[in-house]
XYZ file of C-alpha atoms in Angstrom:
716
model
C 91.728 50.816 -16.377
C 91.203 49.368 -12.976
C 94.173 46.894 -13.579
C 96.072 50.018 -14.362
C 94.688 51.837 -11.394
C 95.928 48.870 -9.489
C 99.428 48.401 -10.955
C 100.288 52.354 -10.426
C 99.412 51.646 -7.184
C 101.533 48.690 -6.232
C 103.979 50.209 -8.126
C 104.326 53.350 -5.386
C 103.504 51.380 -3.152
C 106.249 49.377 -3.641
C 108.476 52.355 -3.957
C 107.560 53.550 -1.201
C 108.152 50.434 0.948
C 110.893 50.605 -0.743
C 112.042 53.562 0.697
C 111.755 53.094 3.934
C 113.095 48.781 3.310
C 117.027 50.657 3.110
C 116.799 52.546 5.976
C 115.329 50.481 8.304
C 115.220 46.380 9.358
C 112.315 46.158 10.467
C 109.483 48.483 12.322
C 105.518 49.144 13.579
C 103.026 51.095 12.598
C 100.645 52.767 15.034
C 98.045 54.895 15.048
C 97.786 58.563 16.623
C 94.569 57.046 18.415
C 97.266 54.880 20.095
C 98.755 58.402 21.621
C 96.033 58.796 24.147
C 96.585 60.266 27.233
C 94.425 59.607 30.353
C 94.650 61.483 33.243
C 96.029 59.976 36.478
C 95.273 62.355 38.900
C 94.392 66.486 39.558
C 94.368 68.468 42.308
C 91.190 70.201 43.290
C 91.072 73.750 41.399
C 91.624 76.647 44.324
C 93.481 79.896 43.266
C 96.351 78.105 42.310
C 96.708 76.415 39.186
C 96.703 73.249 39.081
C 99.346 70.214 38.056
C 98.851 67.103 35.816
C 99.820 63.707 35.979
C 99.266 61.370 32.489
C 99.465 57.929 31.339
C 100.379 56.258 28.408
C 99.538 52.680 28.094
C 101.684 51.688 24.388
C 102.245 47.896 23.330
C 105.675 48.235 21.318
C 107.593 45.026 19.766
C 106.406 42.945 22.358
C 106.158 44.776 25.508
C 103.482 46.758 26.975
C 104.607 50.129 28.088
C 103.175 52.042 30.252
C 104.190 55.929 30.122
C 103.830 58.386 32.711
C 104.460 61.929 31.334
C 103.793 65.783 32.437
C 104.038 69.012 30.593
C 107.661 70.016 30.377
C 109.227 73.679 29.364
C 110.105 73.086 25.283
C 113.262 74.979 24.073
C 110.705 77.948 22.808
C 112.388 81.269 24.634
C 110.179 83.340 26.120
C 110.655 86.212 23.087
C 110.005 83.399 20.189
C 108.730 84.502 17.100
C 107.800 83.350 14.453
C 107.700 84.581 10.639
C 106.898 83.781 6.853
C 109.143 85.154 4.223
C 108.609 85.066 0.365
C 109.676 87.939 -2.331
C 106.893 90.288 -1.084
C 106.249 90.307 2.199
C 108.080 89.421 5.283
C 105.963 88.507 8.362
C 105.443 87.401 12.113
C 103.144 84.330 11.795
C 101.882 82.912 15.025
C 101.777 79.142 15.576
C 100.162 76.619 17.775
C 102.417 75.273 20.150
C 103.326 72.209 20.058
C 102.415 69.889 23.298
C 105.481 68.801 25.190
C 105.117 66.144 27.780
C 108.147 64.269 29.704
C 108.062 61.468 31.856
C 109.443 57.357 31.822
C 108.355 54.148 31.596
C 106.711 52.756 35.243
C 108.821 49.678 36.483
C 111.754 50.758 34.541
C 114.363 52.749 35.783
C 116.969 54.927 33.930
C 114.245 55.272 31.442
C 113.132 58.638 29.842
C 109.748 59.452 27.846
C 109.536 62.885 25.333
C 106.889 63.507 23.277
C 105.376 66.198 20.981
C 102.092 66.445 20.075
C 101.846 68.810 16.702
C 98.357 68.819 15.498
C 97.822 65.263 14.444
C 101.424 64.142 13.800
C 103.021 62.928 16.762
C 106.887 62.598 17.635
C 108.355 60.622 20.105
C 111.440 58.998 21.790
C 111.301 56.260 24.837
C 114.786 56.085 25.657
C 115.743 52.549 27.380
C 117.724 51.070 29.267
C 119.199 48.907 26.890
C 117.282 50.567 23.764
C 115.887 53.267 21.978
C 112.892 53.780 20.313
C 111.622 56.730 18.035
C 107.865 57.087 16.697
C 106.976 59.527 13.920
C 104.619 59.839 11.561
C 104.130 57.549 8.563
C 103.343 59.909 5.621
C 107.210 60.542 4.654
C 107.814 56.985 3.828
C 104.764 55.219 3.287
C 101.267 55.329 1.363
C 98.199 56.909 3.620
C 96.066 54.813 4.669
C 93.291 54.505 7.709
C 95.550 51.883 9.467
C 98.225 54.180 10.481
C 99.468 57.048 10.528
C 102.518 56.852 12.392
C 106.144 54.541 12.362
C 107.534 53.224 15.566
C 111.294 51.961 15.128
C 114.476 50.784 17.027
C 117.338 52.549 16.353
C 119.370 49.386 16.297
C 117.176 48.279 13.412
C 119.107 50.912 11.264
C 120.507 50.407 7.749
C 124.271 51.784 7.231
C 124.902 55.272 7.448
C 126.983 55.384 4.760
C 125.375 57.592 2.310
C 125.388 60.253 4.718
C 128.741 62.411 5.871
C 129.193 65.482 7.073
C 131.060 68.601 5.039
C 134.096 68.632 6.759
C 135.651 65.608 5.781
C 138.241 67.656 4.560
C 139.616 70.490 7.190
C 140.488 72.610 4.376
C 136.757 73.317 4.181
C 136.613 74.619 7.296
C 138.769 78.247 6.324
C 138.684 80.917 9.096
C 138.764 84.086 8.186
C 141.962 85.673 8.766
C 142.481 88.820 11.115
C 139.734 88.481 12.211
C 139.007 87.097 16.519
C 136.295 87.076 19.397
C 136.786 89.200 22.142
C 136.681 86.375 24.912
C 135.874 86.313 28.176
C 137.610 83.926 31.018
C 134.439 82.479 32.856
C 135.039 81.345 36.029
C 134.027 77.352 37.310
C 130.214 76.927 37.200
C 129.305 80.482 36.053
C 127.930 79.183 32.943
C 126.115 76.034 33.862
C 122.538 75.978 32.778
C 123.174 77.878 29.917
C 121.707 78.412 26.507
C 122.498 78.783 22.697
C 119.510 80.823 21.148
C 118.758 80.090 17.787
C 117.753 81.365 14.658
C 116.498 78.597 12.784
C 115.614 79.140 8.641
C 113.592 76.284 6.357
C 114.021 77.111 2.226
C 111.353 76.616 0.115
C 112.223 73.129 -0.476
C 111.496 71.918 3.385
C 108.924 73.739 3.311
C 107.244 71.644 0.502
C 109.191 68.417 1.417
C 109.144 68.416 5.258
C 106.466 70.590 6.063
C 103.921 69.708 3.641
C 103.406 72.808 2.455
C 102.229 74.330 6.163
C 103.717 77.193 8.091
C 103.011 75.263 11.394
C 103.996 71.927 10.408
C 107.357 73.384 8.925
C 108.127 75.411 12.236
C 106.555 72.567 15.105
C 108.782 69.937 13.050
C 111.842 72.388 13.267
C 111.191 72.840 17.118
C 110.598 68.920 18.147
C 114.086 68.223 16.322
C 115.500 70.953 18.390
C 114.482 69.508 21.160
C 115.996 66.443 21.116
C 119.511 67.718 19.935
C 118.912 69.521 23.614
C 118.570 66.678 25.264
C 121.889 65.194 23.987
C 123.751 68.440 24.833
C 122.143 68.385 28.144
C 122.896 64.783 29.100
C 127.286 65.810 28.589
C 129.395 67.204 30.610
C 131.718 69.525 29.431
C 133.712 69.829 32.715
C 135.188 72.924 34.354
C 131.760 73.317 35.611
C 129.680 73.409 32.211
C 126.779 71.476 32.252
C 123.593 71.349 31.709
C 124.081 73.344 28.678
C 121.148 73.388 25.881
C 119.464 75.372 23.097
C 116.731 77.629 23.280
C 115.042 78.781 19.610
C 114.281 82.913 19.706
C 113.921 82.843 15.755
C 112.142 80.718 13.629
C 112.109 82.321 9.538
C 109.921 80.015 6.837
C 110.398 80.734 3.259
C 107.059 79.782 1.354
C 108.267 80.051 -1.159
C 111.797 80.449 -3.992
C 113.526 83.736 -3.691
C 113.458 85.109 -7.223
C 114.817 88.593 -8.857
C 117.623 88.158 -6.555
C 121.041 89.556 -8.377
C 122.882 87.731 -5.326
C 123.158 84.059 -4.713
C 120.165 83.485 -2.370
C 119.908 80.369 -0.138
C 116.568 79.966 -0.933
C 117.424 79.955 -4.908
C 115.721 77.346 -7.352
C 118.965 75.889 -7.399
C 119.501 72.182 -7.499
C 123.896 72.206 -8.045
C 124.549 73.904 -4.808
C 128.246 72.680 -2.999
C 128.139 71.978 0.332
C 130.393 75.572 0.964
C 129.158 77.331 -1.035
C 125.202 76.923 0.758
C 126.999 77.935 3.662
C 128.526 81.502 2.734
C 124.985 82.531 0.957
C 123.305 81.416 4.231
C 125.799 83.500 6.043
C 125.264 86.447 3.888
C 121.801 87.079 4.370
C 121.908 90.065 6.092
C 118.307 90.541 6.501
C 118.340 88.033 8.882
C 120.645 89.293 10.905
C 122.594 86.098 12.460
C 124.520 88.058 14.808
C 121.744 88.528 17.022
C 122.123 84.685 17.882
C 124.376 82.344 19.414
C 124.223 80.082 16.394
C 121.778 80.111 13.308
C 120.930 76.858 11.404
C 119.451 76.304 7.694
C 117.049 72.803 7.341
C 116.946 72.755 3.476
C 115.934 69.335 1.479
C 118.700 69.889 -1.109
C 120.313 66.916 -2.189
C 124.430 66.411 -2.640
C 125.227 63.855 -4.720
C 129.027 63.403 -2.814
C 126.236 62.654 0.552
C 126.907 65.639 1.919
C 124.367 65.664 4.793
C 125.584 68.984 6.799
C 128.168 71.504 7.297
C 129.090 73.806 10.058
C 131.742 76.736 11.107
C 133.425 75.324 13.249
C 134.564 77.210 16.418
C 137.807 77.867 17.813
C 139.346 79.190 21.019
C 140.148 83.190 20.460
C 138.810 82.611 16.158
C 136.057 83.428 14.517
C 133.571 80.920 13.393
C 131.251 79.071 15.952
C 129.007 80.227 18.421
C 128.639 83.964 18.476
C 130.668 84.785 15.645
C 130.322 88.673 14.317
C 131.453 87.102 11.243
C 133.600 89.494 8.410
C 132.282 91.915 5.805
C 128.950 90.823 4.058
C 129.407 86.879 6.099
C 128.870 85.063 9.269
C 130.583 82.542 10.719
C 128.086 81.482 13.581
C 126.501 79.353 10.448
C 125.733 76.010 9.773
C 122.885 73.748 7.802
C 121.426 70.378 7.395
C 119.077 68.509 4.660
C 116.956 66.137 4.710
C 117.753 64.499 1.862
C 120.253 61.840 0.789
C 122.385 61.359 -2.001
C 119.299 59.434 -3.538
C 117.171 61.579 -3.147
C 115.297 59.931 -0.203
C 113.935 61.418 2.834
C 116.066 60.235 6.132
C 114.896 59.631 9.400
C 113.548 62.763 11.357
C 116.196 60.495 14.514
C 118.618 60.515 11.870
C 118.251 64.339 10.874
C 118.646 65.061 14.607
C 121.998 63.698 14.782
C 123.626 65.197 12.222
C 121.611 68.868 13.049
C 123.229 67.668 16.927
C 126.552 67.456 14.955
C 127.099 70.218 12.710
C 126.164 72.551 15.558
C 128.627 70.922 17.515
C 130.860 72.395 15.222
C 129.100 75.717 15.945
C 130.428 74.790 19.705
C 133.961 73.957 18.245
C 134.256 69.980 17.821
C 136.503 68.598 14.584
C 135.751 65.850 13.359
C 136.985 62.597 16.207
C 140.128 61.230 15.034
C 140.541 57.280 14.828
C 142.558 57.166 18.359
C 139.527 58.881 19.905
C 136.590 55.818 19.242
C 136.937 53.293 21.572
C 135.003 51.411 19.532
C 135.449 51.315 16.090
C 131.849 49.598 15.737
C 130.359 52.239 18.513
C 131.470 55.797 17.054
C 131.043 59.208 18.643
C 128.212 62.010 17.506
C 131.215 63.997 15.748
C 132.726 60.854 13.593
C 133.035 62.072 9.509
C 130.384 59.819 8.779
C 126.952 60.742 10.040
C 126.353 58.093 12.816
C 123.455 55.487 12.725
C 122.313 56.220 16.602
C 122.140 52.229 16.699
C 125.350 51.775 18.961
C 125.218 53.711 22.314
C 128.170 56.003 21.603
C 126.132 57.489 18.503
C 124.110 60.216 20.004
C 127.567 61.054 22.912
C 130.320 63.325 22.142
C 134.075 61.828 23.244
C 136.226 62.690 25.171
C 138.320 64.487 22.379
C 134.609 66.525 21.292
C 134.320 67.670 24.707
C 138.344 69.060 25.008
C 137.207 70.820 22.208
C 134.413 72.436 23.279
C 134.993 72.660 26.512
C 137.875 75.360 25.494
C 135.243 77.451 23.597
C 133.219 77.733 26.251
C 135.518 78.910 29.193
C 136.871 82.058 26.277
C 133.648 82.859 25.305
C 130.409 80.780 26.873
C 129.922 83.401 29.490
C 129.074 86.464 27.070
C 127.811 84.292 24.212
C 125.272 81.986 26.130
C 122.277 83.228 28.318
C 120.464 82.624 31.357
C 116.982 79.477 30.049
C 113.824 81.461 29.843
C 112.088 80.303 33.548
C 108.028 80.243 32.354
C 106.270 78.550 29.780
C 102.992 78.052 27.398
C 101.603 74.688 29.296
C 102.196 74.207 32.434
C 99.023 75.695 33.963
C 100.801 79.109 35.252
C 100.166 82.117 34.669
C 103.606 83.763 33.885
C 104.940 87.128 32.374
C 104.390 87.305 29.125
C 101.403 84.966 28.886
C 97.725 86.214 28.590
C 97.131 82.656 30.259
C 97.682 78.799 30.703
C 95.352 76.454 31.194
C 98.007 73.823 29.835
C 96.811 70.985 27.528
C 93.176 71.678 27.433
C 92.195 71.873 23.814
C 88.656 73.269 24.004
C 88.796 76.362 26.685
C 86.596 78.726 25.838
C 88.965 82.020 26.885
C 92.332 80.992 26.562
C 94.348 79.567 23.100
C 97.206 76.708 23.827
C 99.501 79.656 22.908
C 98.322 80.706 26.097
C 96.317 84.053 24.228
C 93.022 85.454 24.761
C 90.782 84.021 22.457
C 88.681 86.519 20.385
C 86.065 88.791 23.359
C 87.501 87.387 26.467
C 89.339 89.522 28.968
C 90.076 86.344 31.398
C 90.549 82.704 32.366
C 88.309 81.033 33.810
C 90.614 78.755 34.848
C 93.847 80.895 35.821
C 92.127 83.947 37.776
C 89.151 83.792 40.788
C 87.250 86.612 39.353
C 86.538 85.733 36.113
C 82.834 84.538 34.929
C 82.510 82.933 31.116
C 86.224 85.127 30.071
C 85.184 87.892 31.278
C 85.155 90.035 35.051
C 82.983 88.840 37.713
C 80.494 91.367 39.205
C 80.759 92.971 42.954
C 78.331 90.960 44.182
C 80.871 87.804 44.348
C 82.849 86.919 47.013
C 86.305 85.283 45.985
C 87.780 84.527 49.730
C 85.508 83.632 52.370
C 86.858 84.725 56.145
C 83.757 84.166 57.729
C 85.182 81.267 59.748
C 88.568 82.532 60.314
C 87.872 84.718 62.935
C 91.565 86.020 61.531
C 91.162 89.781 61.570
C 90.489 90.287 58.047
C 87.548 90.775 56.199
C 85.791 88.602 52.991
C 86.613 90.314 49.550
C 84.559 90.583 47.130
C 85.055 91.264 42.852
C 85.154 94.583 41.621
C 83.825 93.951 38.048
C 86.695 95.654 36.874
C 90.027 93.309 37.075
C 90.333 89.449 37.055
C 91.620 89.283 40.500
C 90.407 89.125 43.819
C 91.621 92.180 45.887
C 93.251 92.089 48.980
C 91.004 91.571 52.244
C 90.335 94.792 54.515
C 91.305 94.566 57.745
C 88.401 94.234 61.123
C 88.257 97.542 63.662
C 91.071 97.122 65.888
C 90.864 95.741 69.707
C 88.002 93.440 67.503
C 87.677 89.795 69.354
C 89.368 86.831 67.000
C 90.926 83.687 68.271
C 90.874 82.916 72.086
C 90.058 86.246 73.156
C 92.434 87.839 70.962
C 92.607 91.303 70.439
C 92.599 92.166 66.374
C 95.655 94.894 65.525
C 96.203 96.005 61.965
C 94.562 92.698 60.226
C 96.923 90.419 62.472
C 95.123 88.304 65.925
C 97.271 88.782 68.997
C 96.962 86.538 71.578
C 94.457 87.689 74.821
C 97.613 87.908 76.846
C 99.885 90.113 74.707
C 96.928 92.263 73.569
C 96.573 93.236 77.591
C 100.703 94.085 78.445
C 103.584 93.834 75.656
C 105.284 91.485 78.970
C 103.226 89.012 79.134
C 102.645 85.788 77.258
C 99.954 83.052 77.372
C 100.773 80.088 79.435
C 98.974 76.697 80.725
C 97.994 76.353 84.333
C 97.332 73.402 85.886
C 94.391 71.105 87.959
C 91.480 72.702 88.268
C 92.350 75.743 86.447
C 93.584 73.467 83.021
C 90.898 74.943 80.963
C 91.241 79.033 81.989
C 92.951 81.464 80.207
C 96.413 81.770 81.772
C 99.060 84.510 82.026
C 102.626 84.978 82.824
C 103.675 87.804 84.945
C 106.308 89.789 85.545
C 108.095 87.033 87.694
C 107.419 84.379 85.316
C 104.798 82.429 87.023
C 101.281 81.295 85.483
C 98.624 83.078 86.148
C 94.366 82.681 86.000
C 93.560 85.515 84.333
C 90.007 87.281 85.579
C 87.906 90.432 84.491
C 84.961 91.128 87.392
C 86.286 88.498 89.306
C 85.172 85.935 87.014
C 87.499 83.228 85.451
C 87.522 83.566 81.077
C 87.600 80.090 79.800
C 89.790 78.085 76.758
C 87.167 77.394 73.752
C 86.198 73.751 73.387
C 88.535 71.383 71.838
C 91.613 73.148 73.451
C 94.586 71.391 74.593
C 95.212 71.264 78.849
C 98.146 69.291 81.314
C 95.668 65.857 80.790
C 93.436 66.441 78.187
C 90.745 68.252 76.055
C 88.646 71.374 77.359
C 85.045 70.783 76.835
C 83.188 73.277 78.703
C 85.946 74.583 80.776
C 86.551 70.948 81.676
C 89.524 69.194 80.909
C 88.561 65.830 79.965
C 91.300 62.937 80.257
C 91.396 61.688 77.072
C 89.664 58.107 76.829
C 92.323 55.344 75.414
C 91.643 54.231 71.797
C 89.283 51.143 72.953
C 87.039 53.333 74.719
C 86.743 56.116 72.025
C 85.617 52.853 69.413
C 82.836 51.536 72.290
C 81.765 55.132 71.929
C 81.542 55.473 68.389
C 80.078 51.508 67.990
C 76.862 52.935 70.822
C 76.256 55.240 68.560
C 76.226 53.940 65.348
C 72.374 53.175 64.248
C 70.660 50.502 61.780
C 70.720 53.542 59.489
C 74.226 54.047 59.888
C 75.659 50.886 58.964
C 73.196 50.719 56.012
C 74.705 53.689 54.914
C 78.176 52.861 55.254
C 78.017 49.888 53.073
C 76.123 51.789 50.348
C 79.342 54.400 50.141
C 82.138 51.252 50.855
C 80.288 48.665 48.944
C 83.356 47.395 47.307
C 85.017 47.014 50.143
C 82.421 45.680 52.281
C 82.488 42.662 49.205
C 86.087 42.744 49.762
C 85.783 41.720 52.722
C 83.039 39.715 53.149
C 84.889 36.876 50.834
C 87.738 37.279 52.376
C 85.875 36.265 55.314
C 84.203 33.341 53.809
C 87.315 31.864 51.969
C 89.902 32.346 54.770
C 88.419 30.006 56.616
C 87.206 27.678 53.468
C 91.015 27.498 53.080
C 91.484 27.163 56.383
C 89.809 23.587 56.442
C 91.064 22.404 52.843
C 94.365 22.671 53.938
C 93.922 20.715 57.075
C 91.957 18.240 55.435
C 94.898 18.093 52.558
C 97.546 18.156 55.729
C 95.252 14.935 57.047
C 94.629 13.243 53.690
C 98.427 13.154 53.008
C 98.994 11.475 56.904
C 96.703 8.750 56.352
C 98.315 8.249 52.888
C 101.732 7.807 55.214
C 100.468 5.838 57.407
C 99.465 3.115 54.989
C 102.099 3.435 53.024
C 104.150 2.972 56.306
C 101.662 -0.245 57.131
C 101.868 -1.951 53.497
C 105.872 -1.540 52.967
C 106.987 -1.955 56.951
C 104.006 -4.325 58.406
C 105.276 -7.634 56.458
C 109.035 -7.134 57.470
C 108.054 -7.569 61.465
C 106.408 -11.043 60.954
C 109.596 -12.358 60.319
C 111.889 -10.611 63.167
C 112.097 -10.930 66.669
C 111.439 -8.153 69.190
C 115.307 -6.995 69.342
C 115.514 -6.861 65.462
C 112.718 -4.662 65.092
C 114.540 -2.138 67.380
C 117.381 -2.058 65.237
C 116.188 -2.678 61.625
C 113.776 -0.120 59.739
C 111.999 -1.178 56.801
C 112.864 0.524 53.171
C 111.593 -0.014 50.086
C 115.076 0.377 48.520
C 117.066 -2.324 47.167
C 119.105 -2.612 50.335
C 115.812 -3.576 52.355
C 115.931 -6.346 49.106
C 118.668 -7.719 49.980
C 118.113 -7.668 53.744
C 114.834 -9.449 52.576
C 116.938 -12.583 51.003
C 119.394 -12.851 53.586
C 116.508 -12.974 56.358
C 114.719 -15.630 54.310
C 118.211 -17.675 54.021
C 118.405 -17.779 57.167
C 114.650 -18.337 58.335
C 114.935 -21.576 56.042
C 118.194 -22.459 58.044
C 116.303 -22.134 61.415
C 113.826 -24.623 59.804
C 115.644 -27.025 59.112
C 117.491 -26.973 62.333
C 114.388 -27.025 64.031
C 112.962 -29.970 61.888
C 116.529 -32.023 62.487
C 115.668 -31.779 66.207
C 112.735 -32.848 65.988
C 113.698 -35.768 63.962
C 116.756 -36.769 66.715
C 113.861 -36.353 69.714
C 111.626 -38.828 67.299
C 114.352 -41.564 66.621
C 117.013 -41.497 69.632
C 118.601 -44.873 69.187
C 119.453 -44.428 65.079
C 120.848 -41.394 67.172
C 122.435 -43.650 69.377
C 123.359 -46.641 66.910
C 125.039 -44.159 64.873
C 127.091 -43.356 67.288
């Protein structure tokens, strides 16, 4: 029995790995713990909200990457709503918003990092100068394991995507309703930059089961993550004529948690497997309850298999014609719609990255782009996003619009962009700032006792300790709590105390007019008037010279600077105020001491205890200094010894190779001949030996002549 079970598990494991093997040539596995963010810095908590910078160290494909990220606004509109829909009910349901971070890879210019944390799942996109890495949950493709929960892959390792194609292979599929026109408004240049297309996203029951694991939150957040990546593709595109930074915002999400039953019409959420691409598109656009006309575009996410390999279909926008973004539709059908499926023609799940490209492609049709003709492809192996067959993303152009697509989209934006696209939401939950529509905002603090991650108060909480100065343990602080201390400021305002009825600190009350403030000034309506101005509107404070440098001086009508006296006495500036030659101390202008003198004064005041305390507080620094004091001299000494040893070796070699030559050379030769250890030297020595032998023979011959002179005469 155990063997049978093991065989079944092995077959299942091979099937799972075979499924991903058809899509990826190589991938790596990770765990959720590999994506633990570490705080780099945090500003001290004040009345203003703090900001964070976080990092993540991760090893991918043989490289150690340090990711630096910050909380970032996601693509959810400020009036975002999510609904669950079944045959009997249609109700709003809140979800825990995904935590979205954006940043870069440390040390790599032109790198971008986007991370989505969704419950226990992670979606991440890492754009490097020469590579694109994507990370997603592994449960879609691999058997469950305690050793991993995520897969990471490079887009260059994606297999061919000829199994994926768009429904508009035949242009006749994009039938345009006749005699219908969109009201257009030609926009002036630069008037629709940084605008967004408000989206309605719908997940049918198949998508809810196959991709969302029957979890409402998982399904919604999965769609949000995909549109976030689609948004990045569009914002990186310059559609010309001032149409830059055009993106998306999700306004409404609808999730079906069961098939739609007992519906006389051909409902898009019926339990039906033999849909045609165009039939499903029309069915989705015919559901009046969705109110497609309230949105820029509506997109259906499904997990339906199409035997012809179609992954998506959408209505194409054209300037002045009904269809695409903000199209009102004709009769019962709306034409600002499209759909994409997460299942290929073999019934296998496609990668999230592929699904993102398909959704971006179909929304490209909604924006007015046709399929790219062959003439638009600069490289047949590096096709653009709007190619007829879905691109894999492995090439640099796969995530870009071609110039042909940009031309088409630019015309549509120019005709209807100003009325269709909207201003983006500026506030977002998770940036530590309480903004419109939020009860509170504590950023990425998951266990805050007052505030949820959706920026709403928890049960029984009326305020947030992190966002409000007069909030204590999620309720209003009592009236004895001082929330603003002005005791050391002398700025004509009193201390502020909480009211016990509000989380905010009330504005401080003013001191009584005429009260003393900075440098003998007088309070007036909460502001400190300088002393001279409080006496005369036409007077102003000035600096006197010499012995009056530290006296309060006022300019008189003729512009001269005079010492002010009260009852015949001069009023002095407070200690520390600047004077002509330095700083005032007890009414005397003390010249600023040179830095050396100041340092000596500090050293004279130091005691042994002060030095010991300083060492304790700066132990690491002292250790570094101590070892530097030892290390540097030792290094210098060793260097000197090495230098001397090298010089000795040179001297020894000189004696060894040069001195023997000098034995056979005259003084004149010594001045002109240099000893070497080369072949030239050897030839020279041989020649010298021959010359020496010749000289020696001549000497011997002369000696013989001297010894036998008769013989010499005889021979002659």
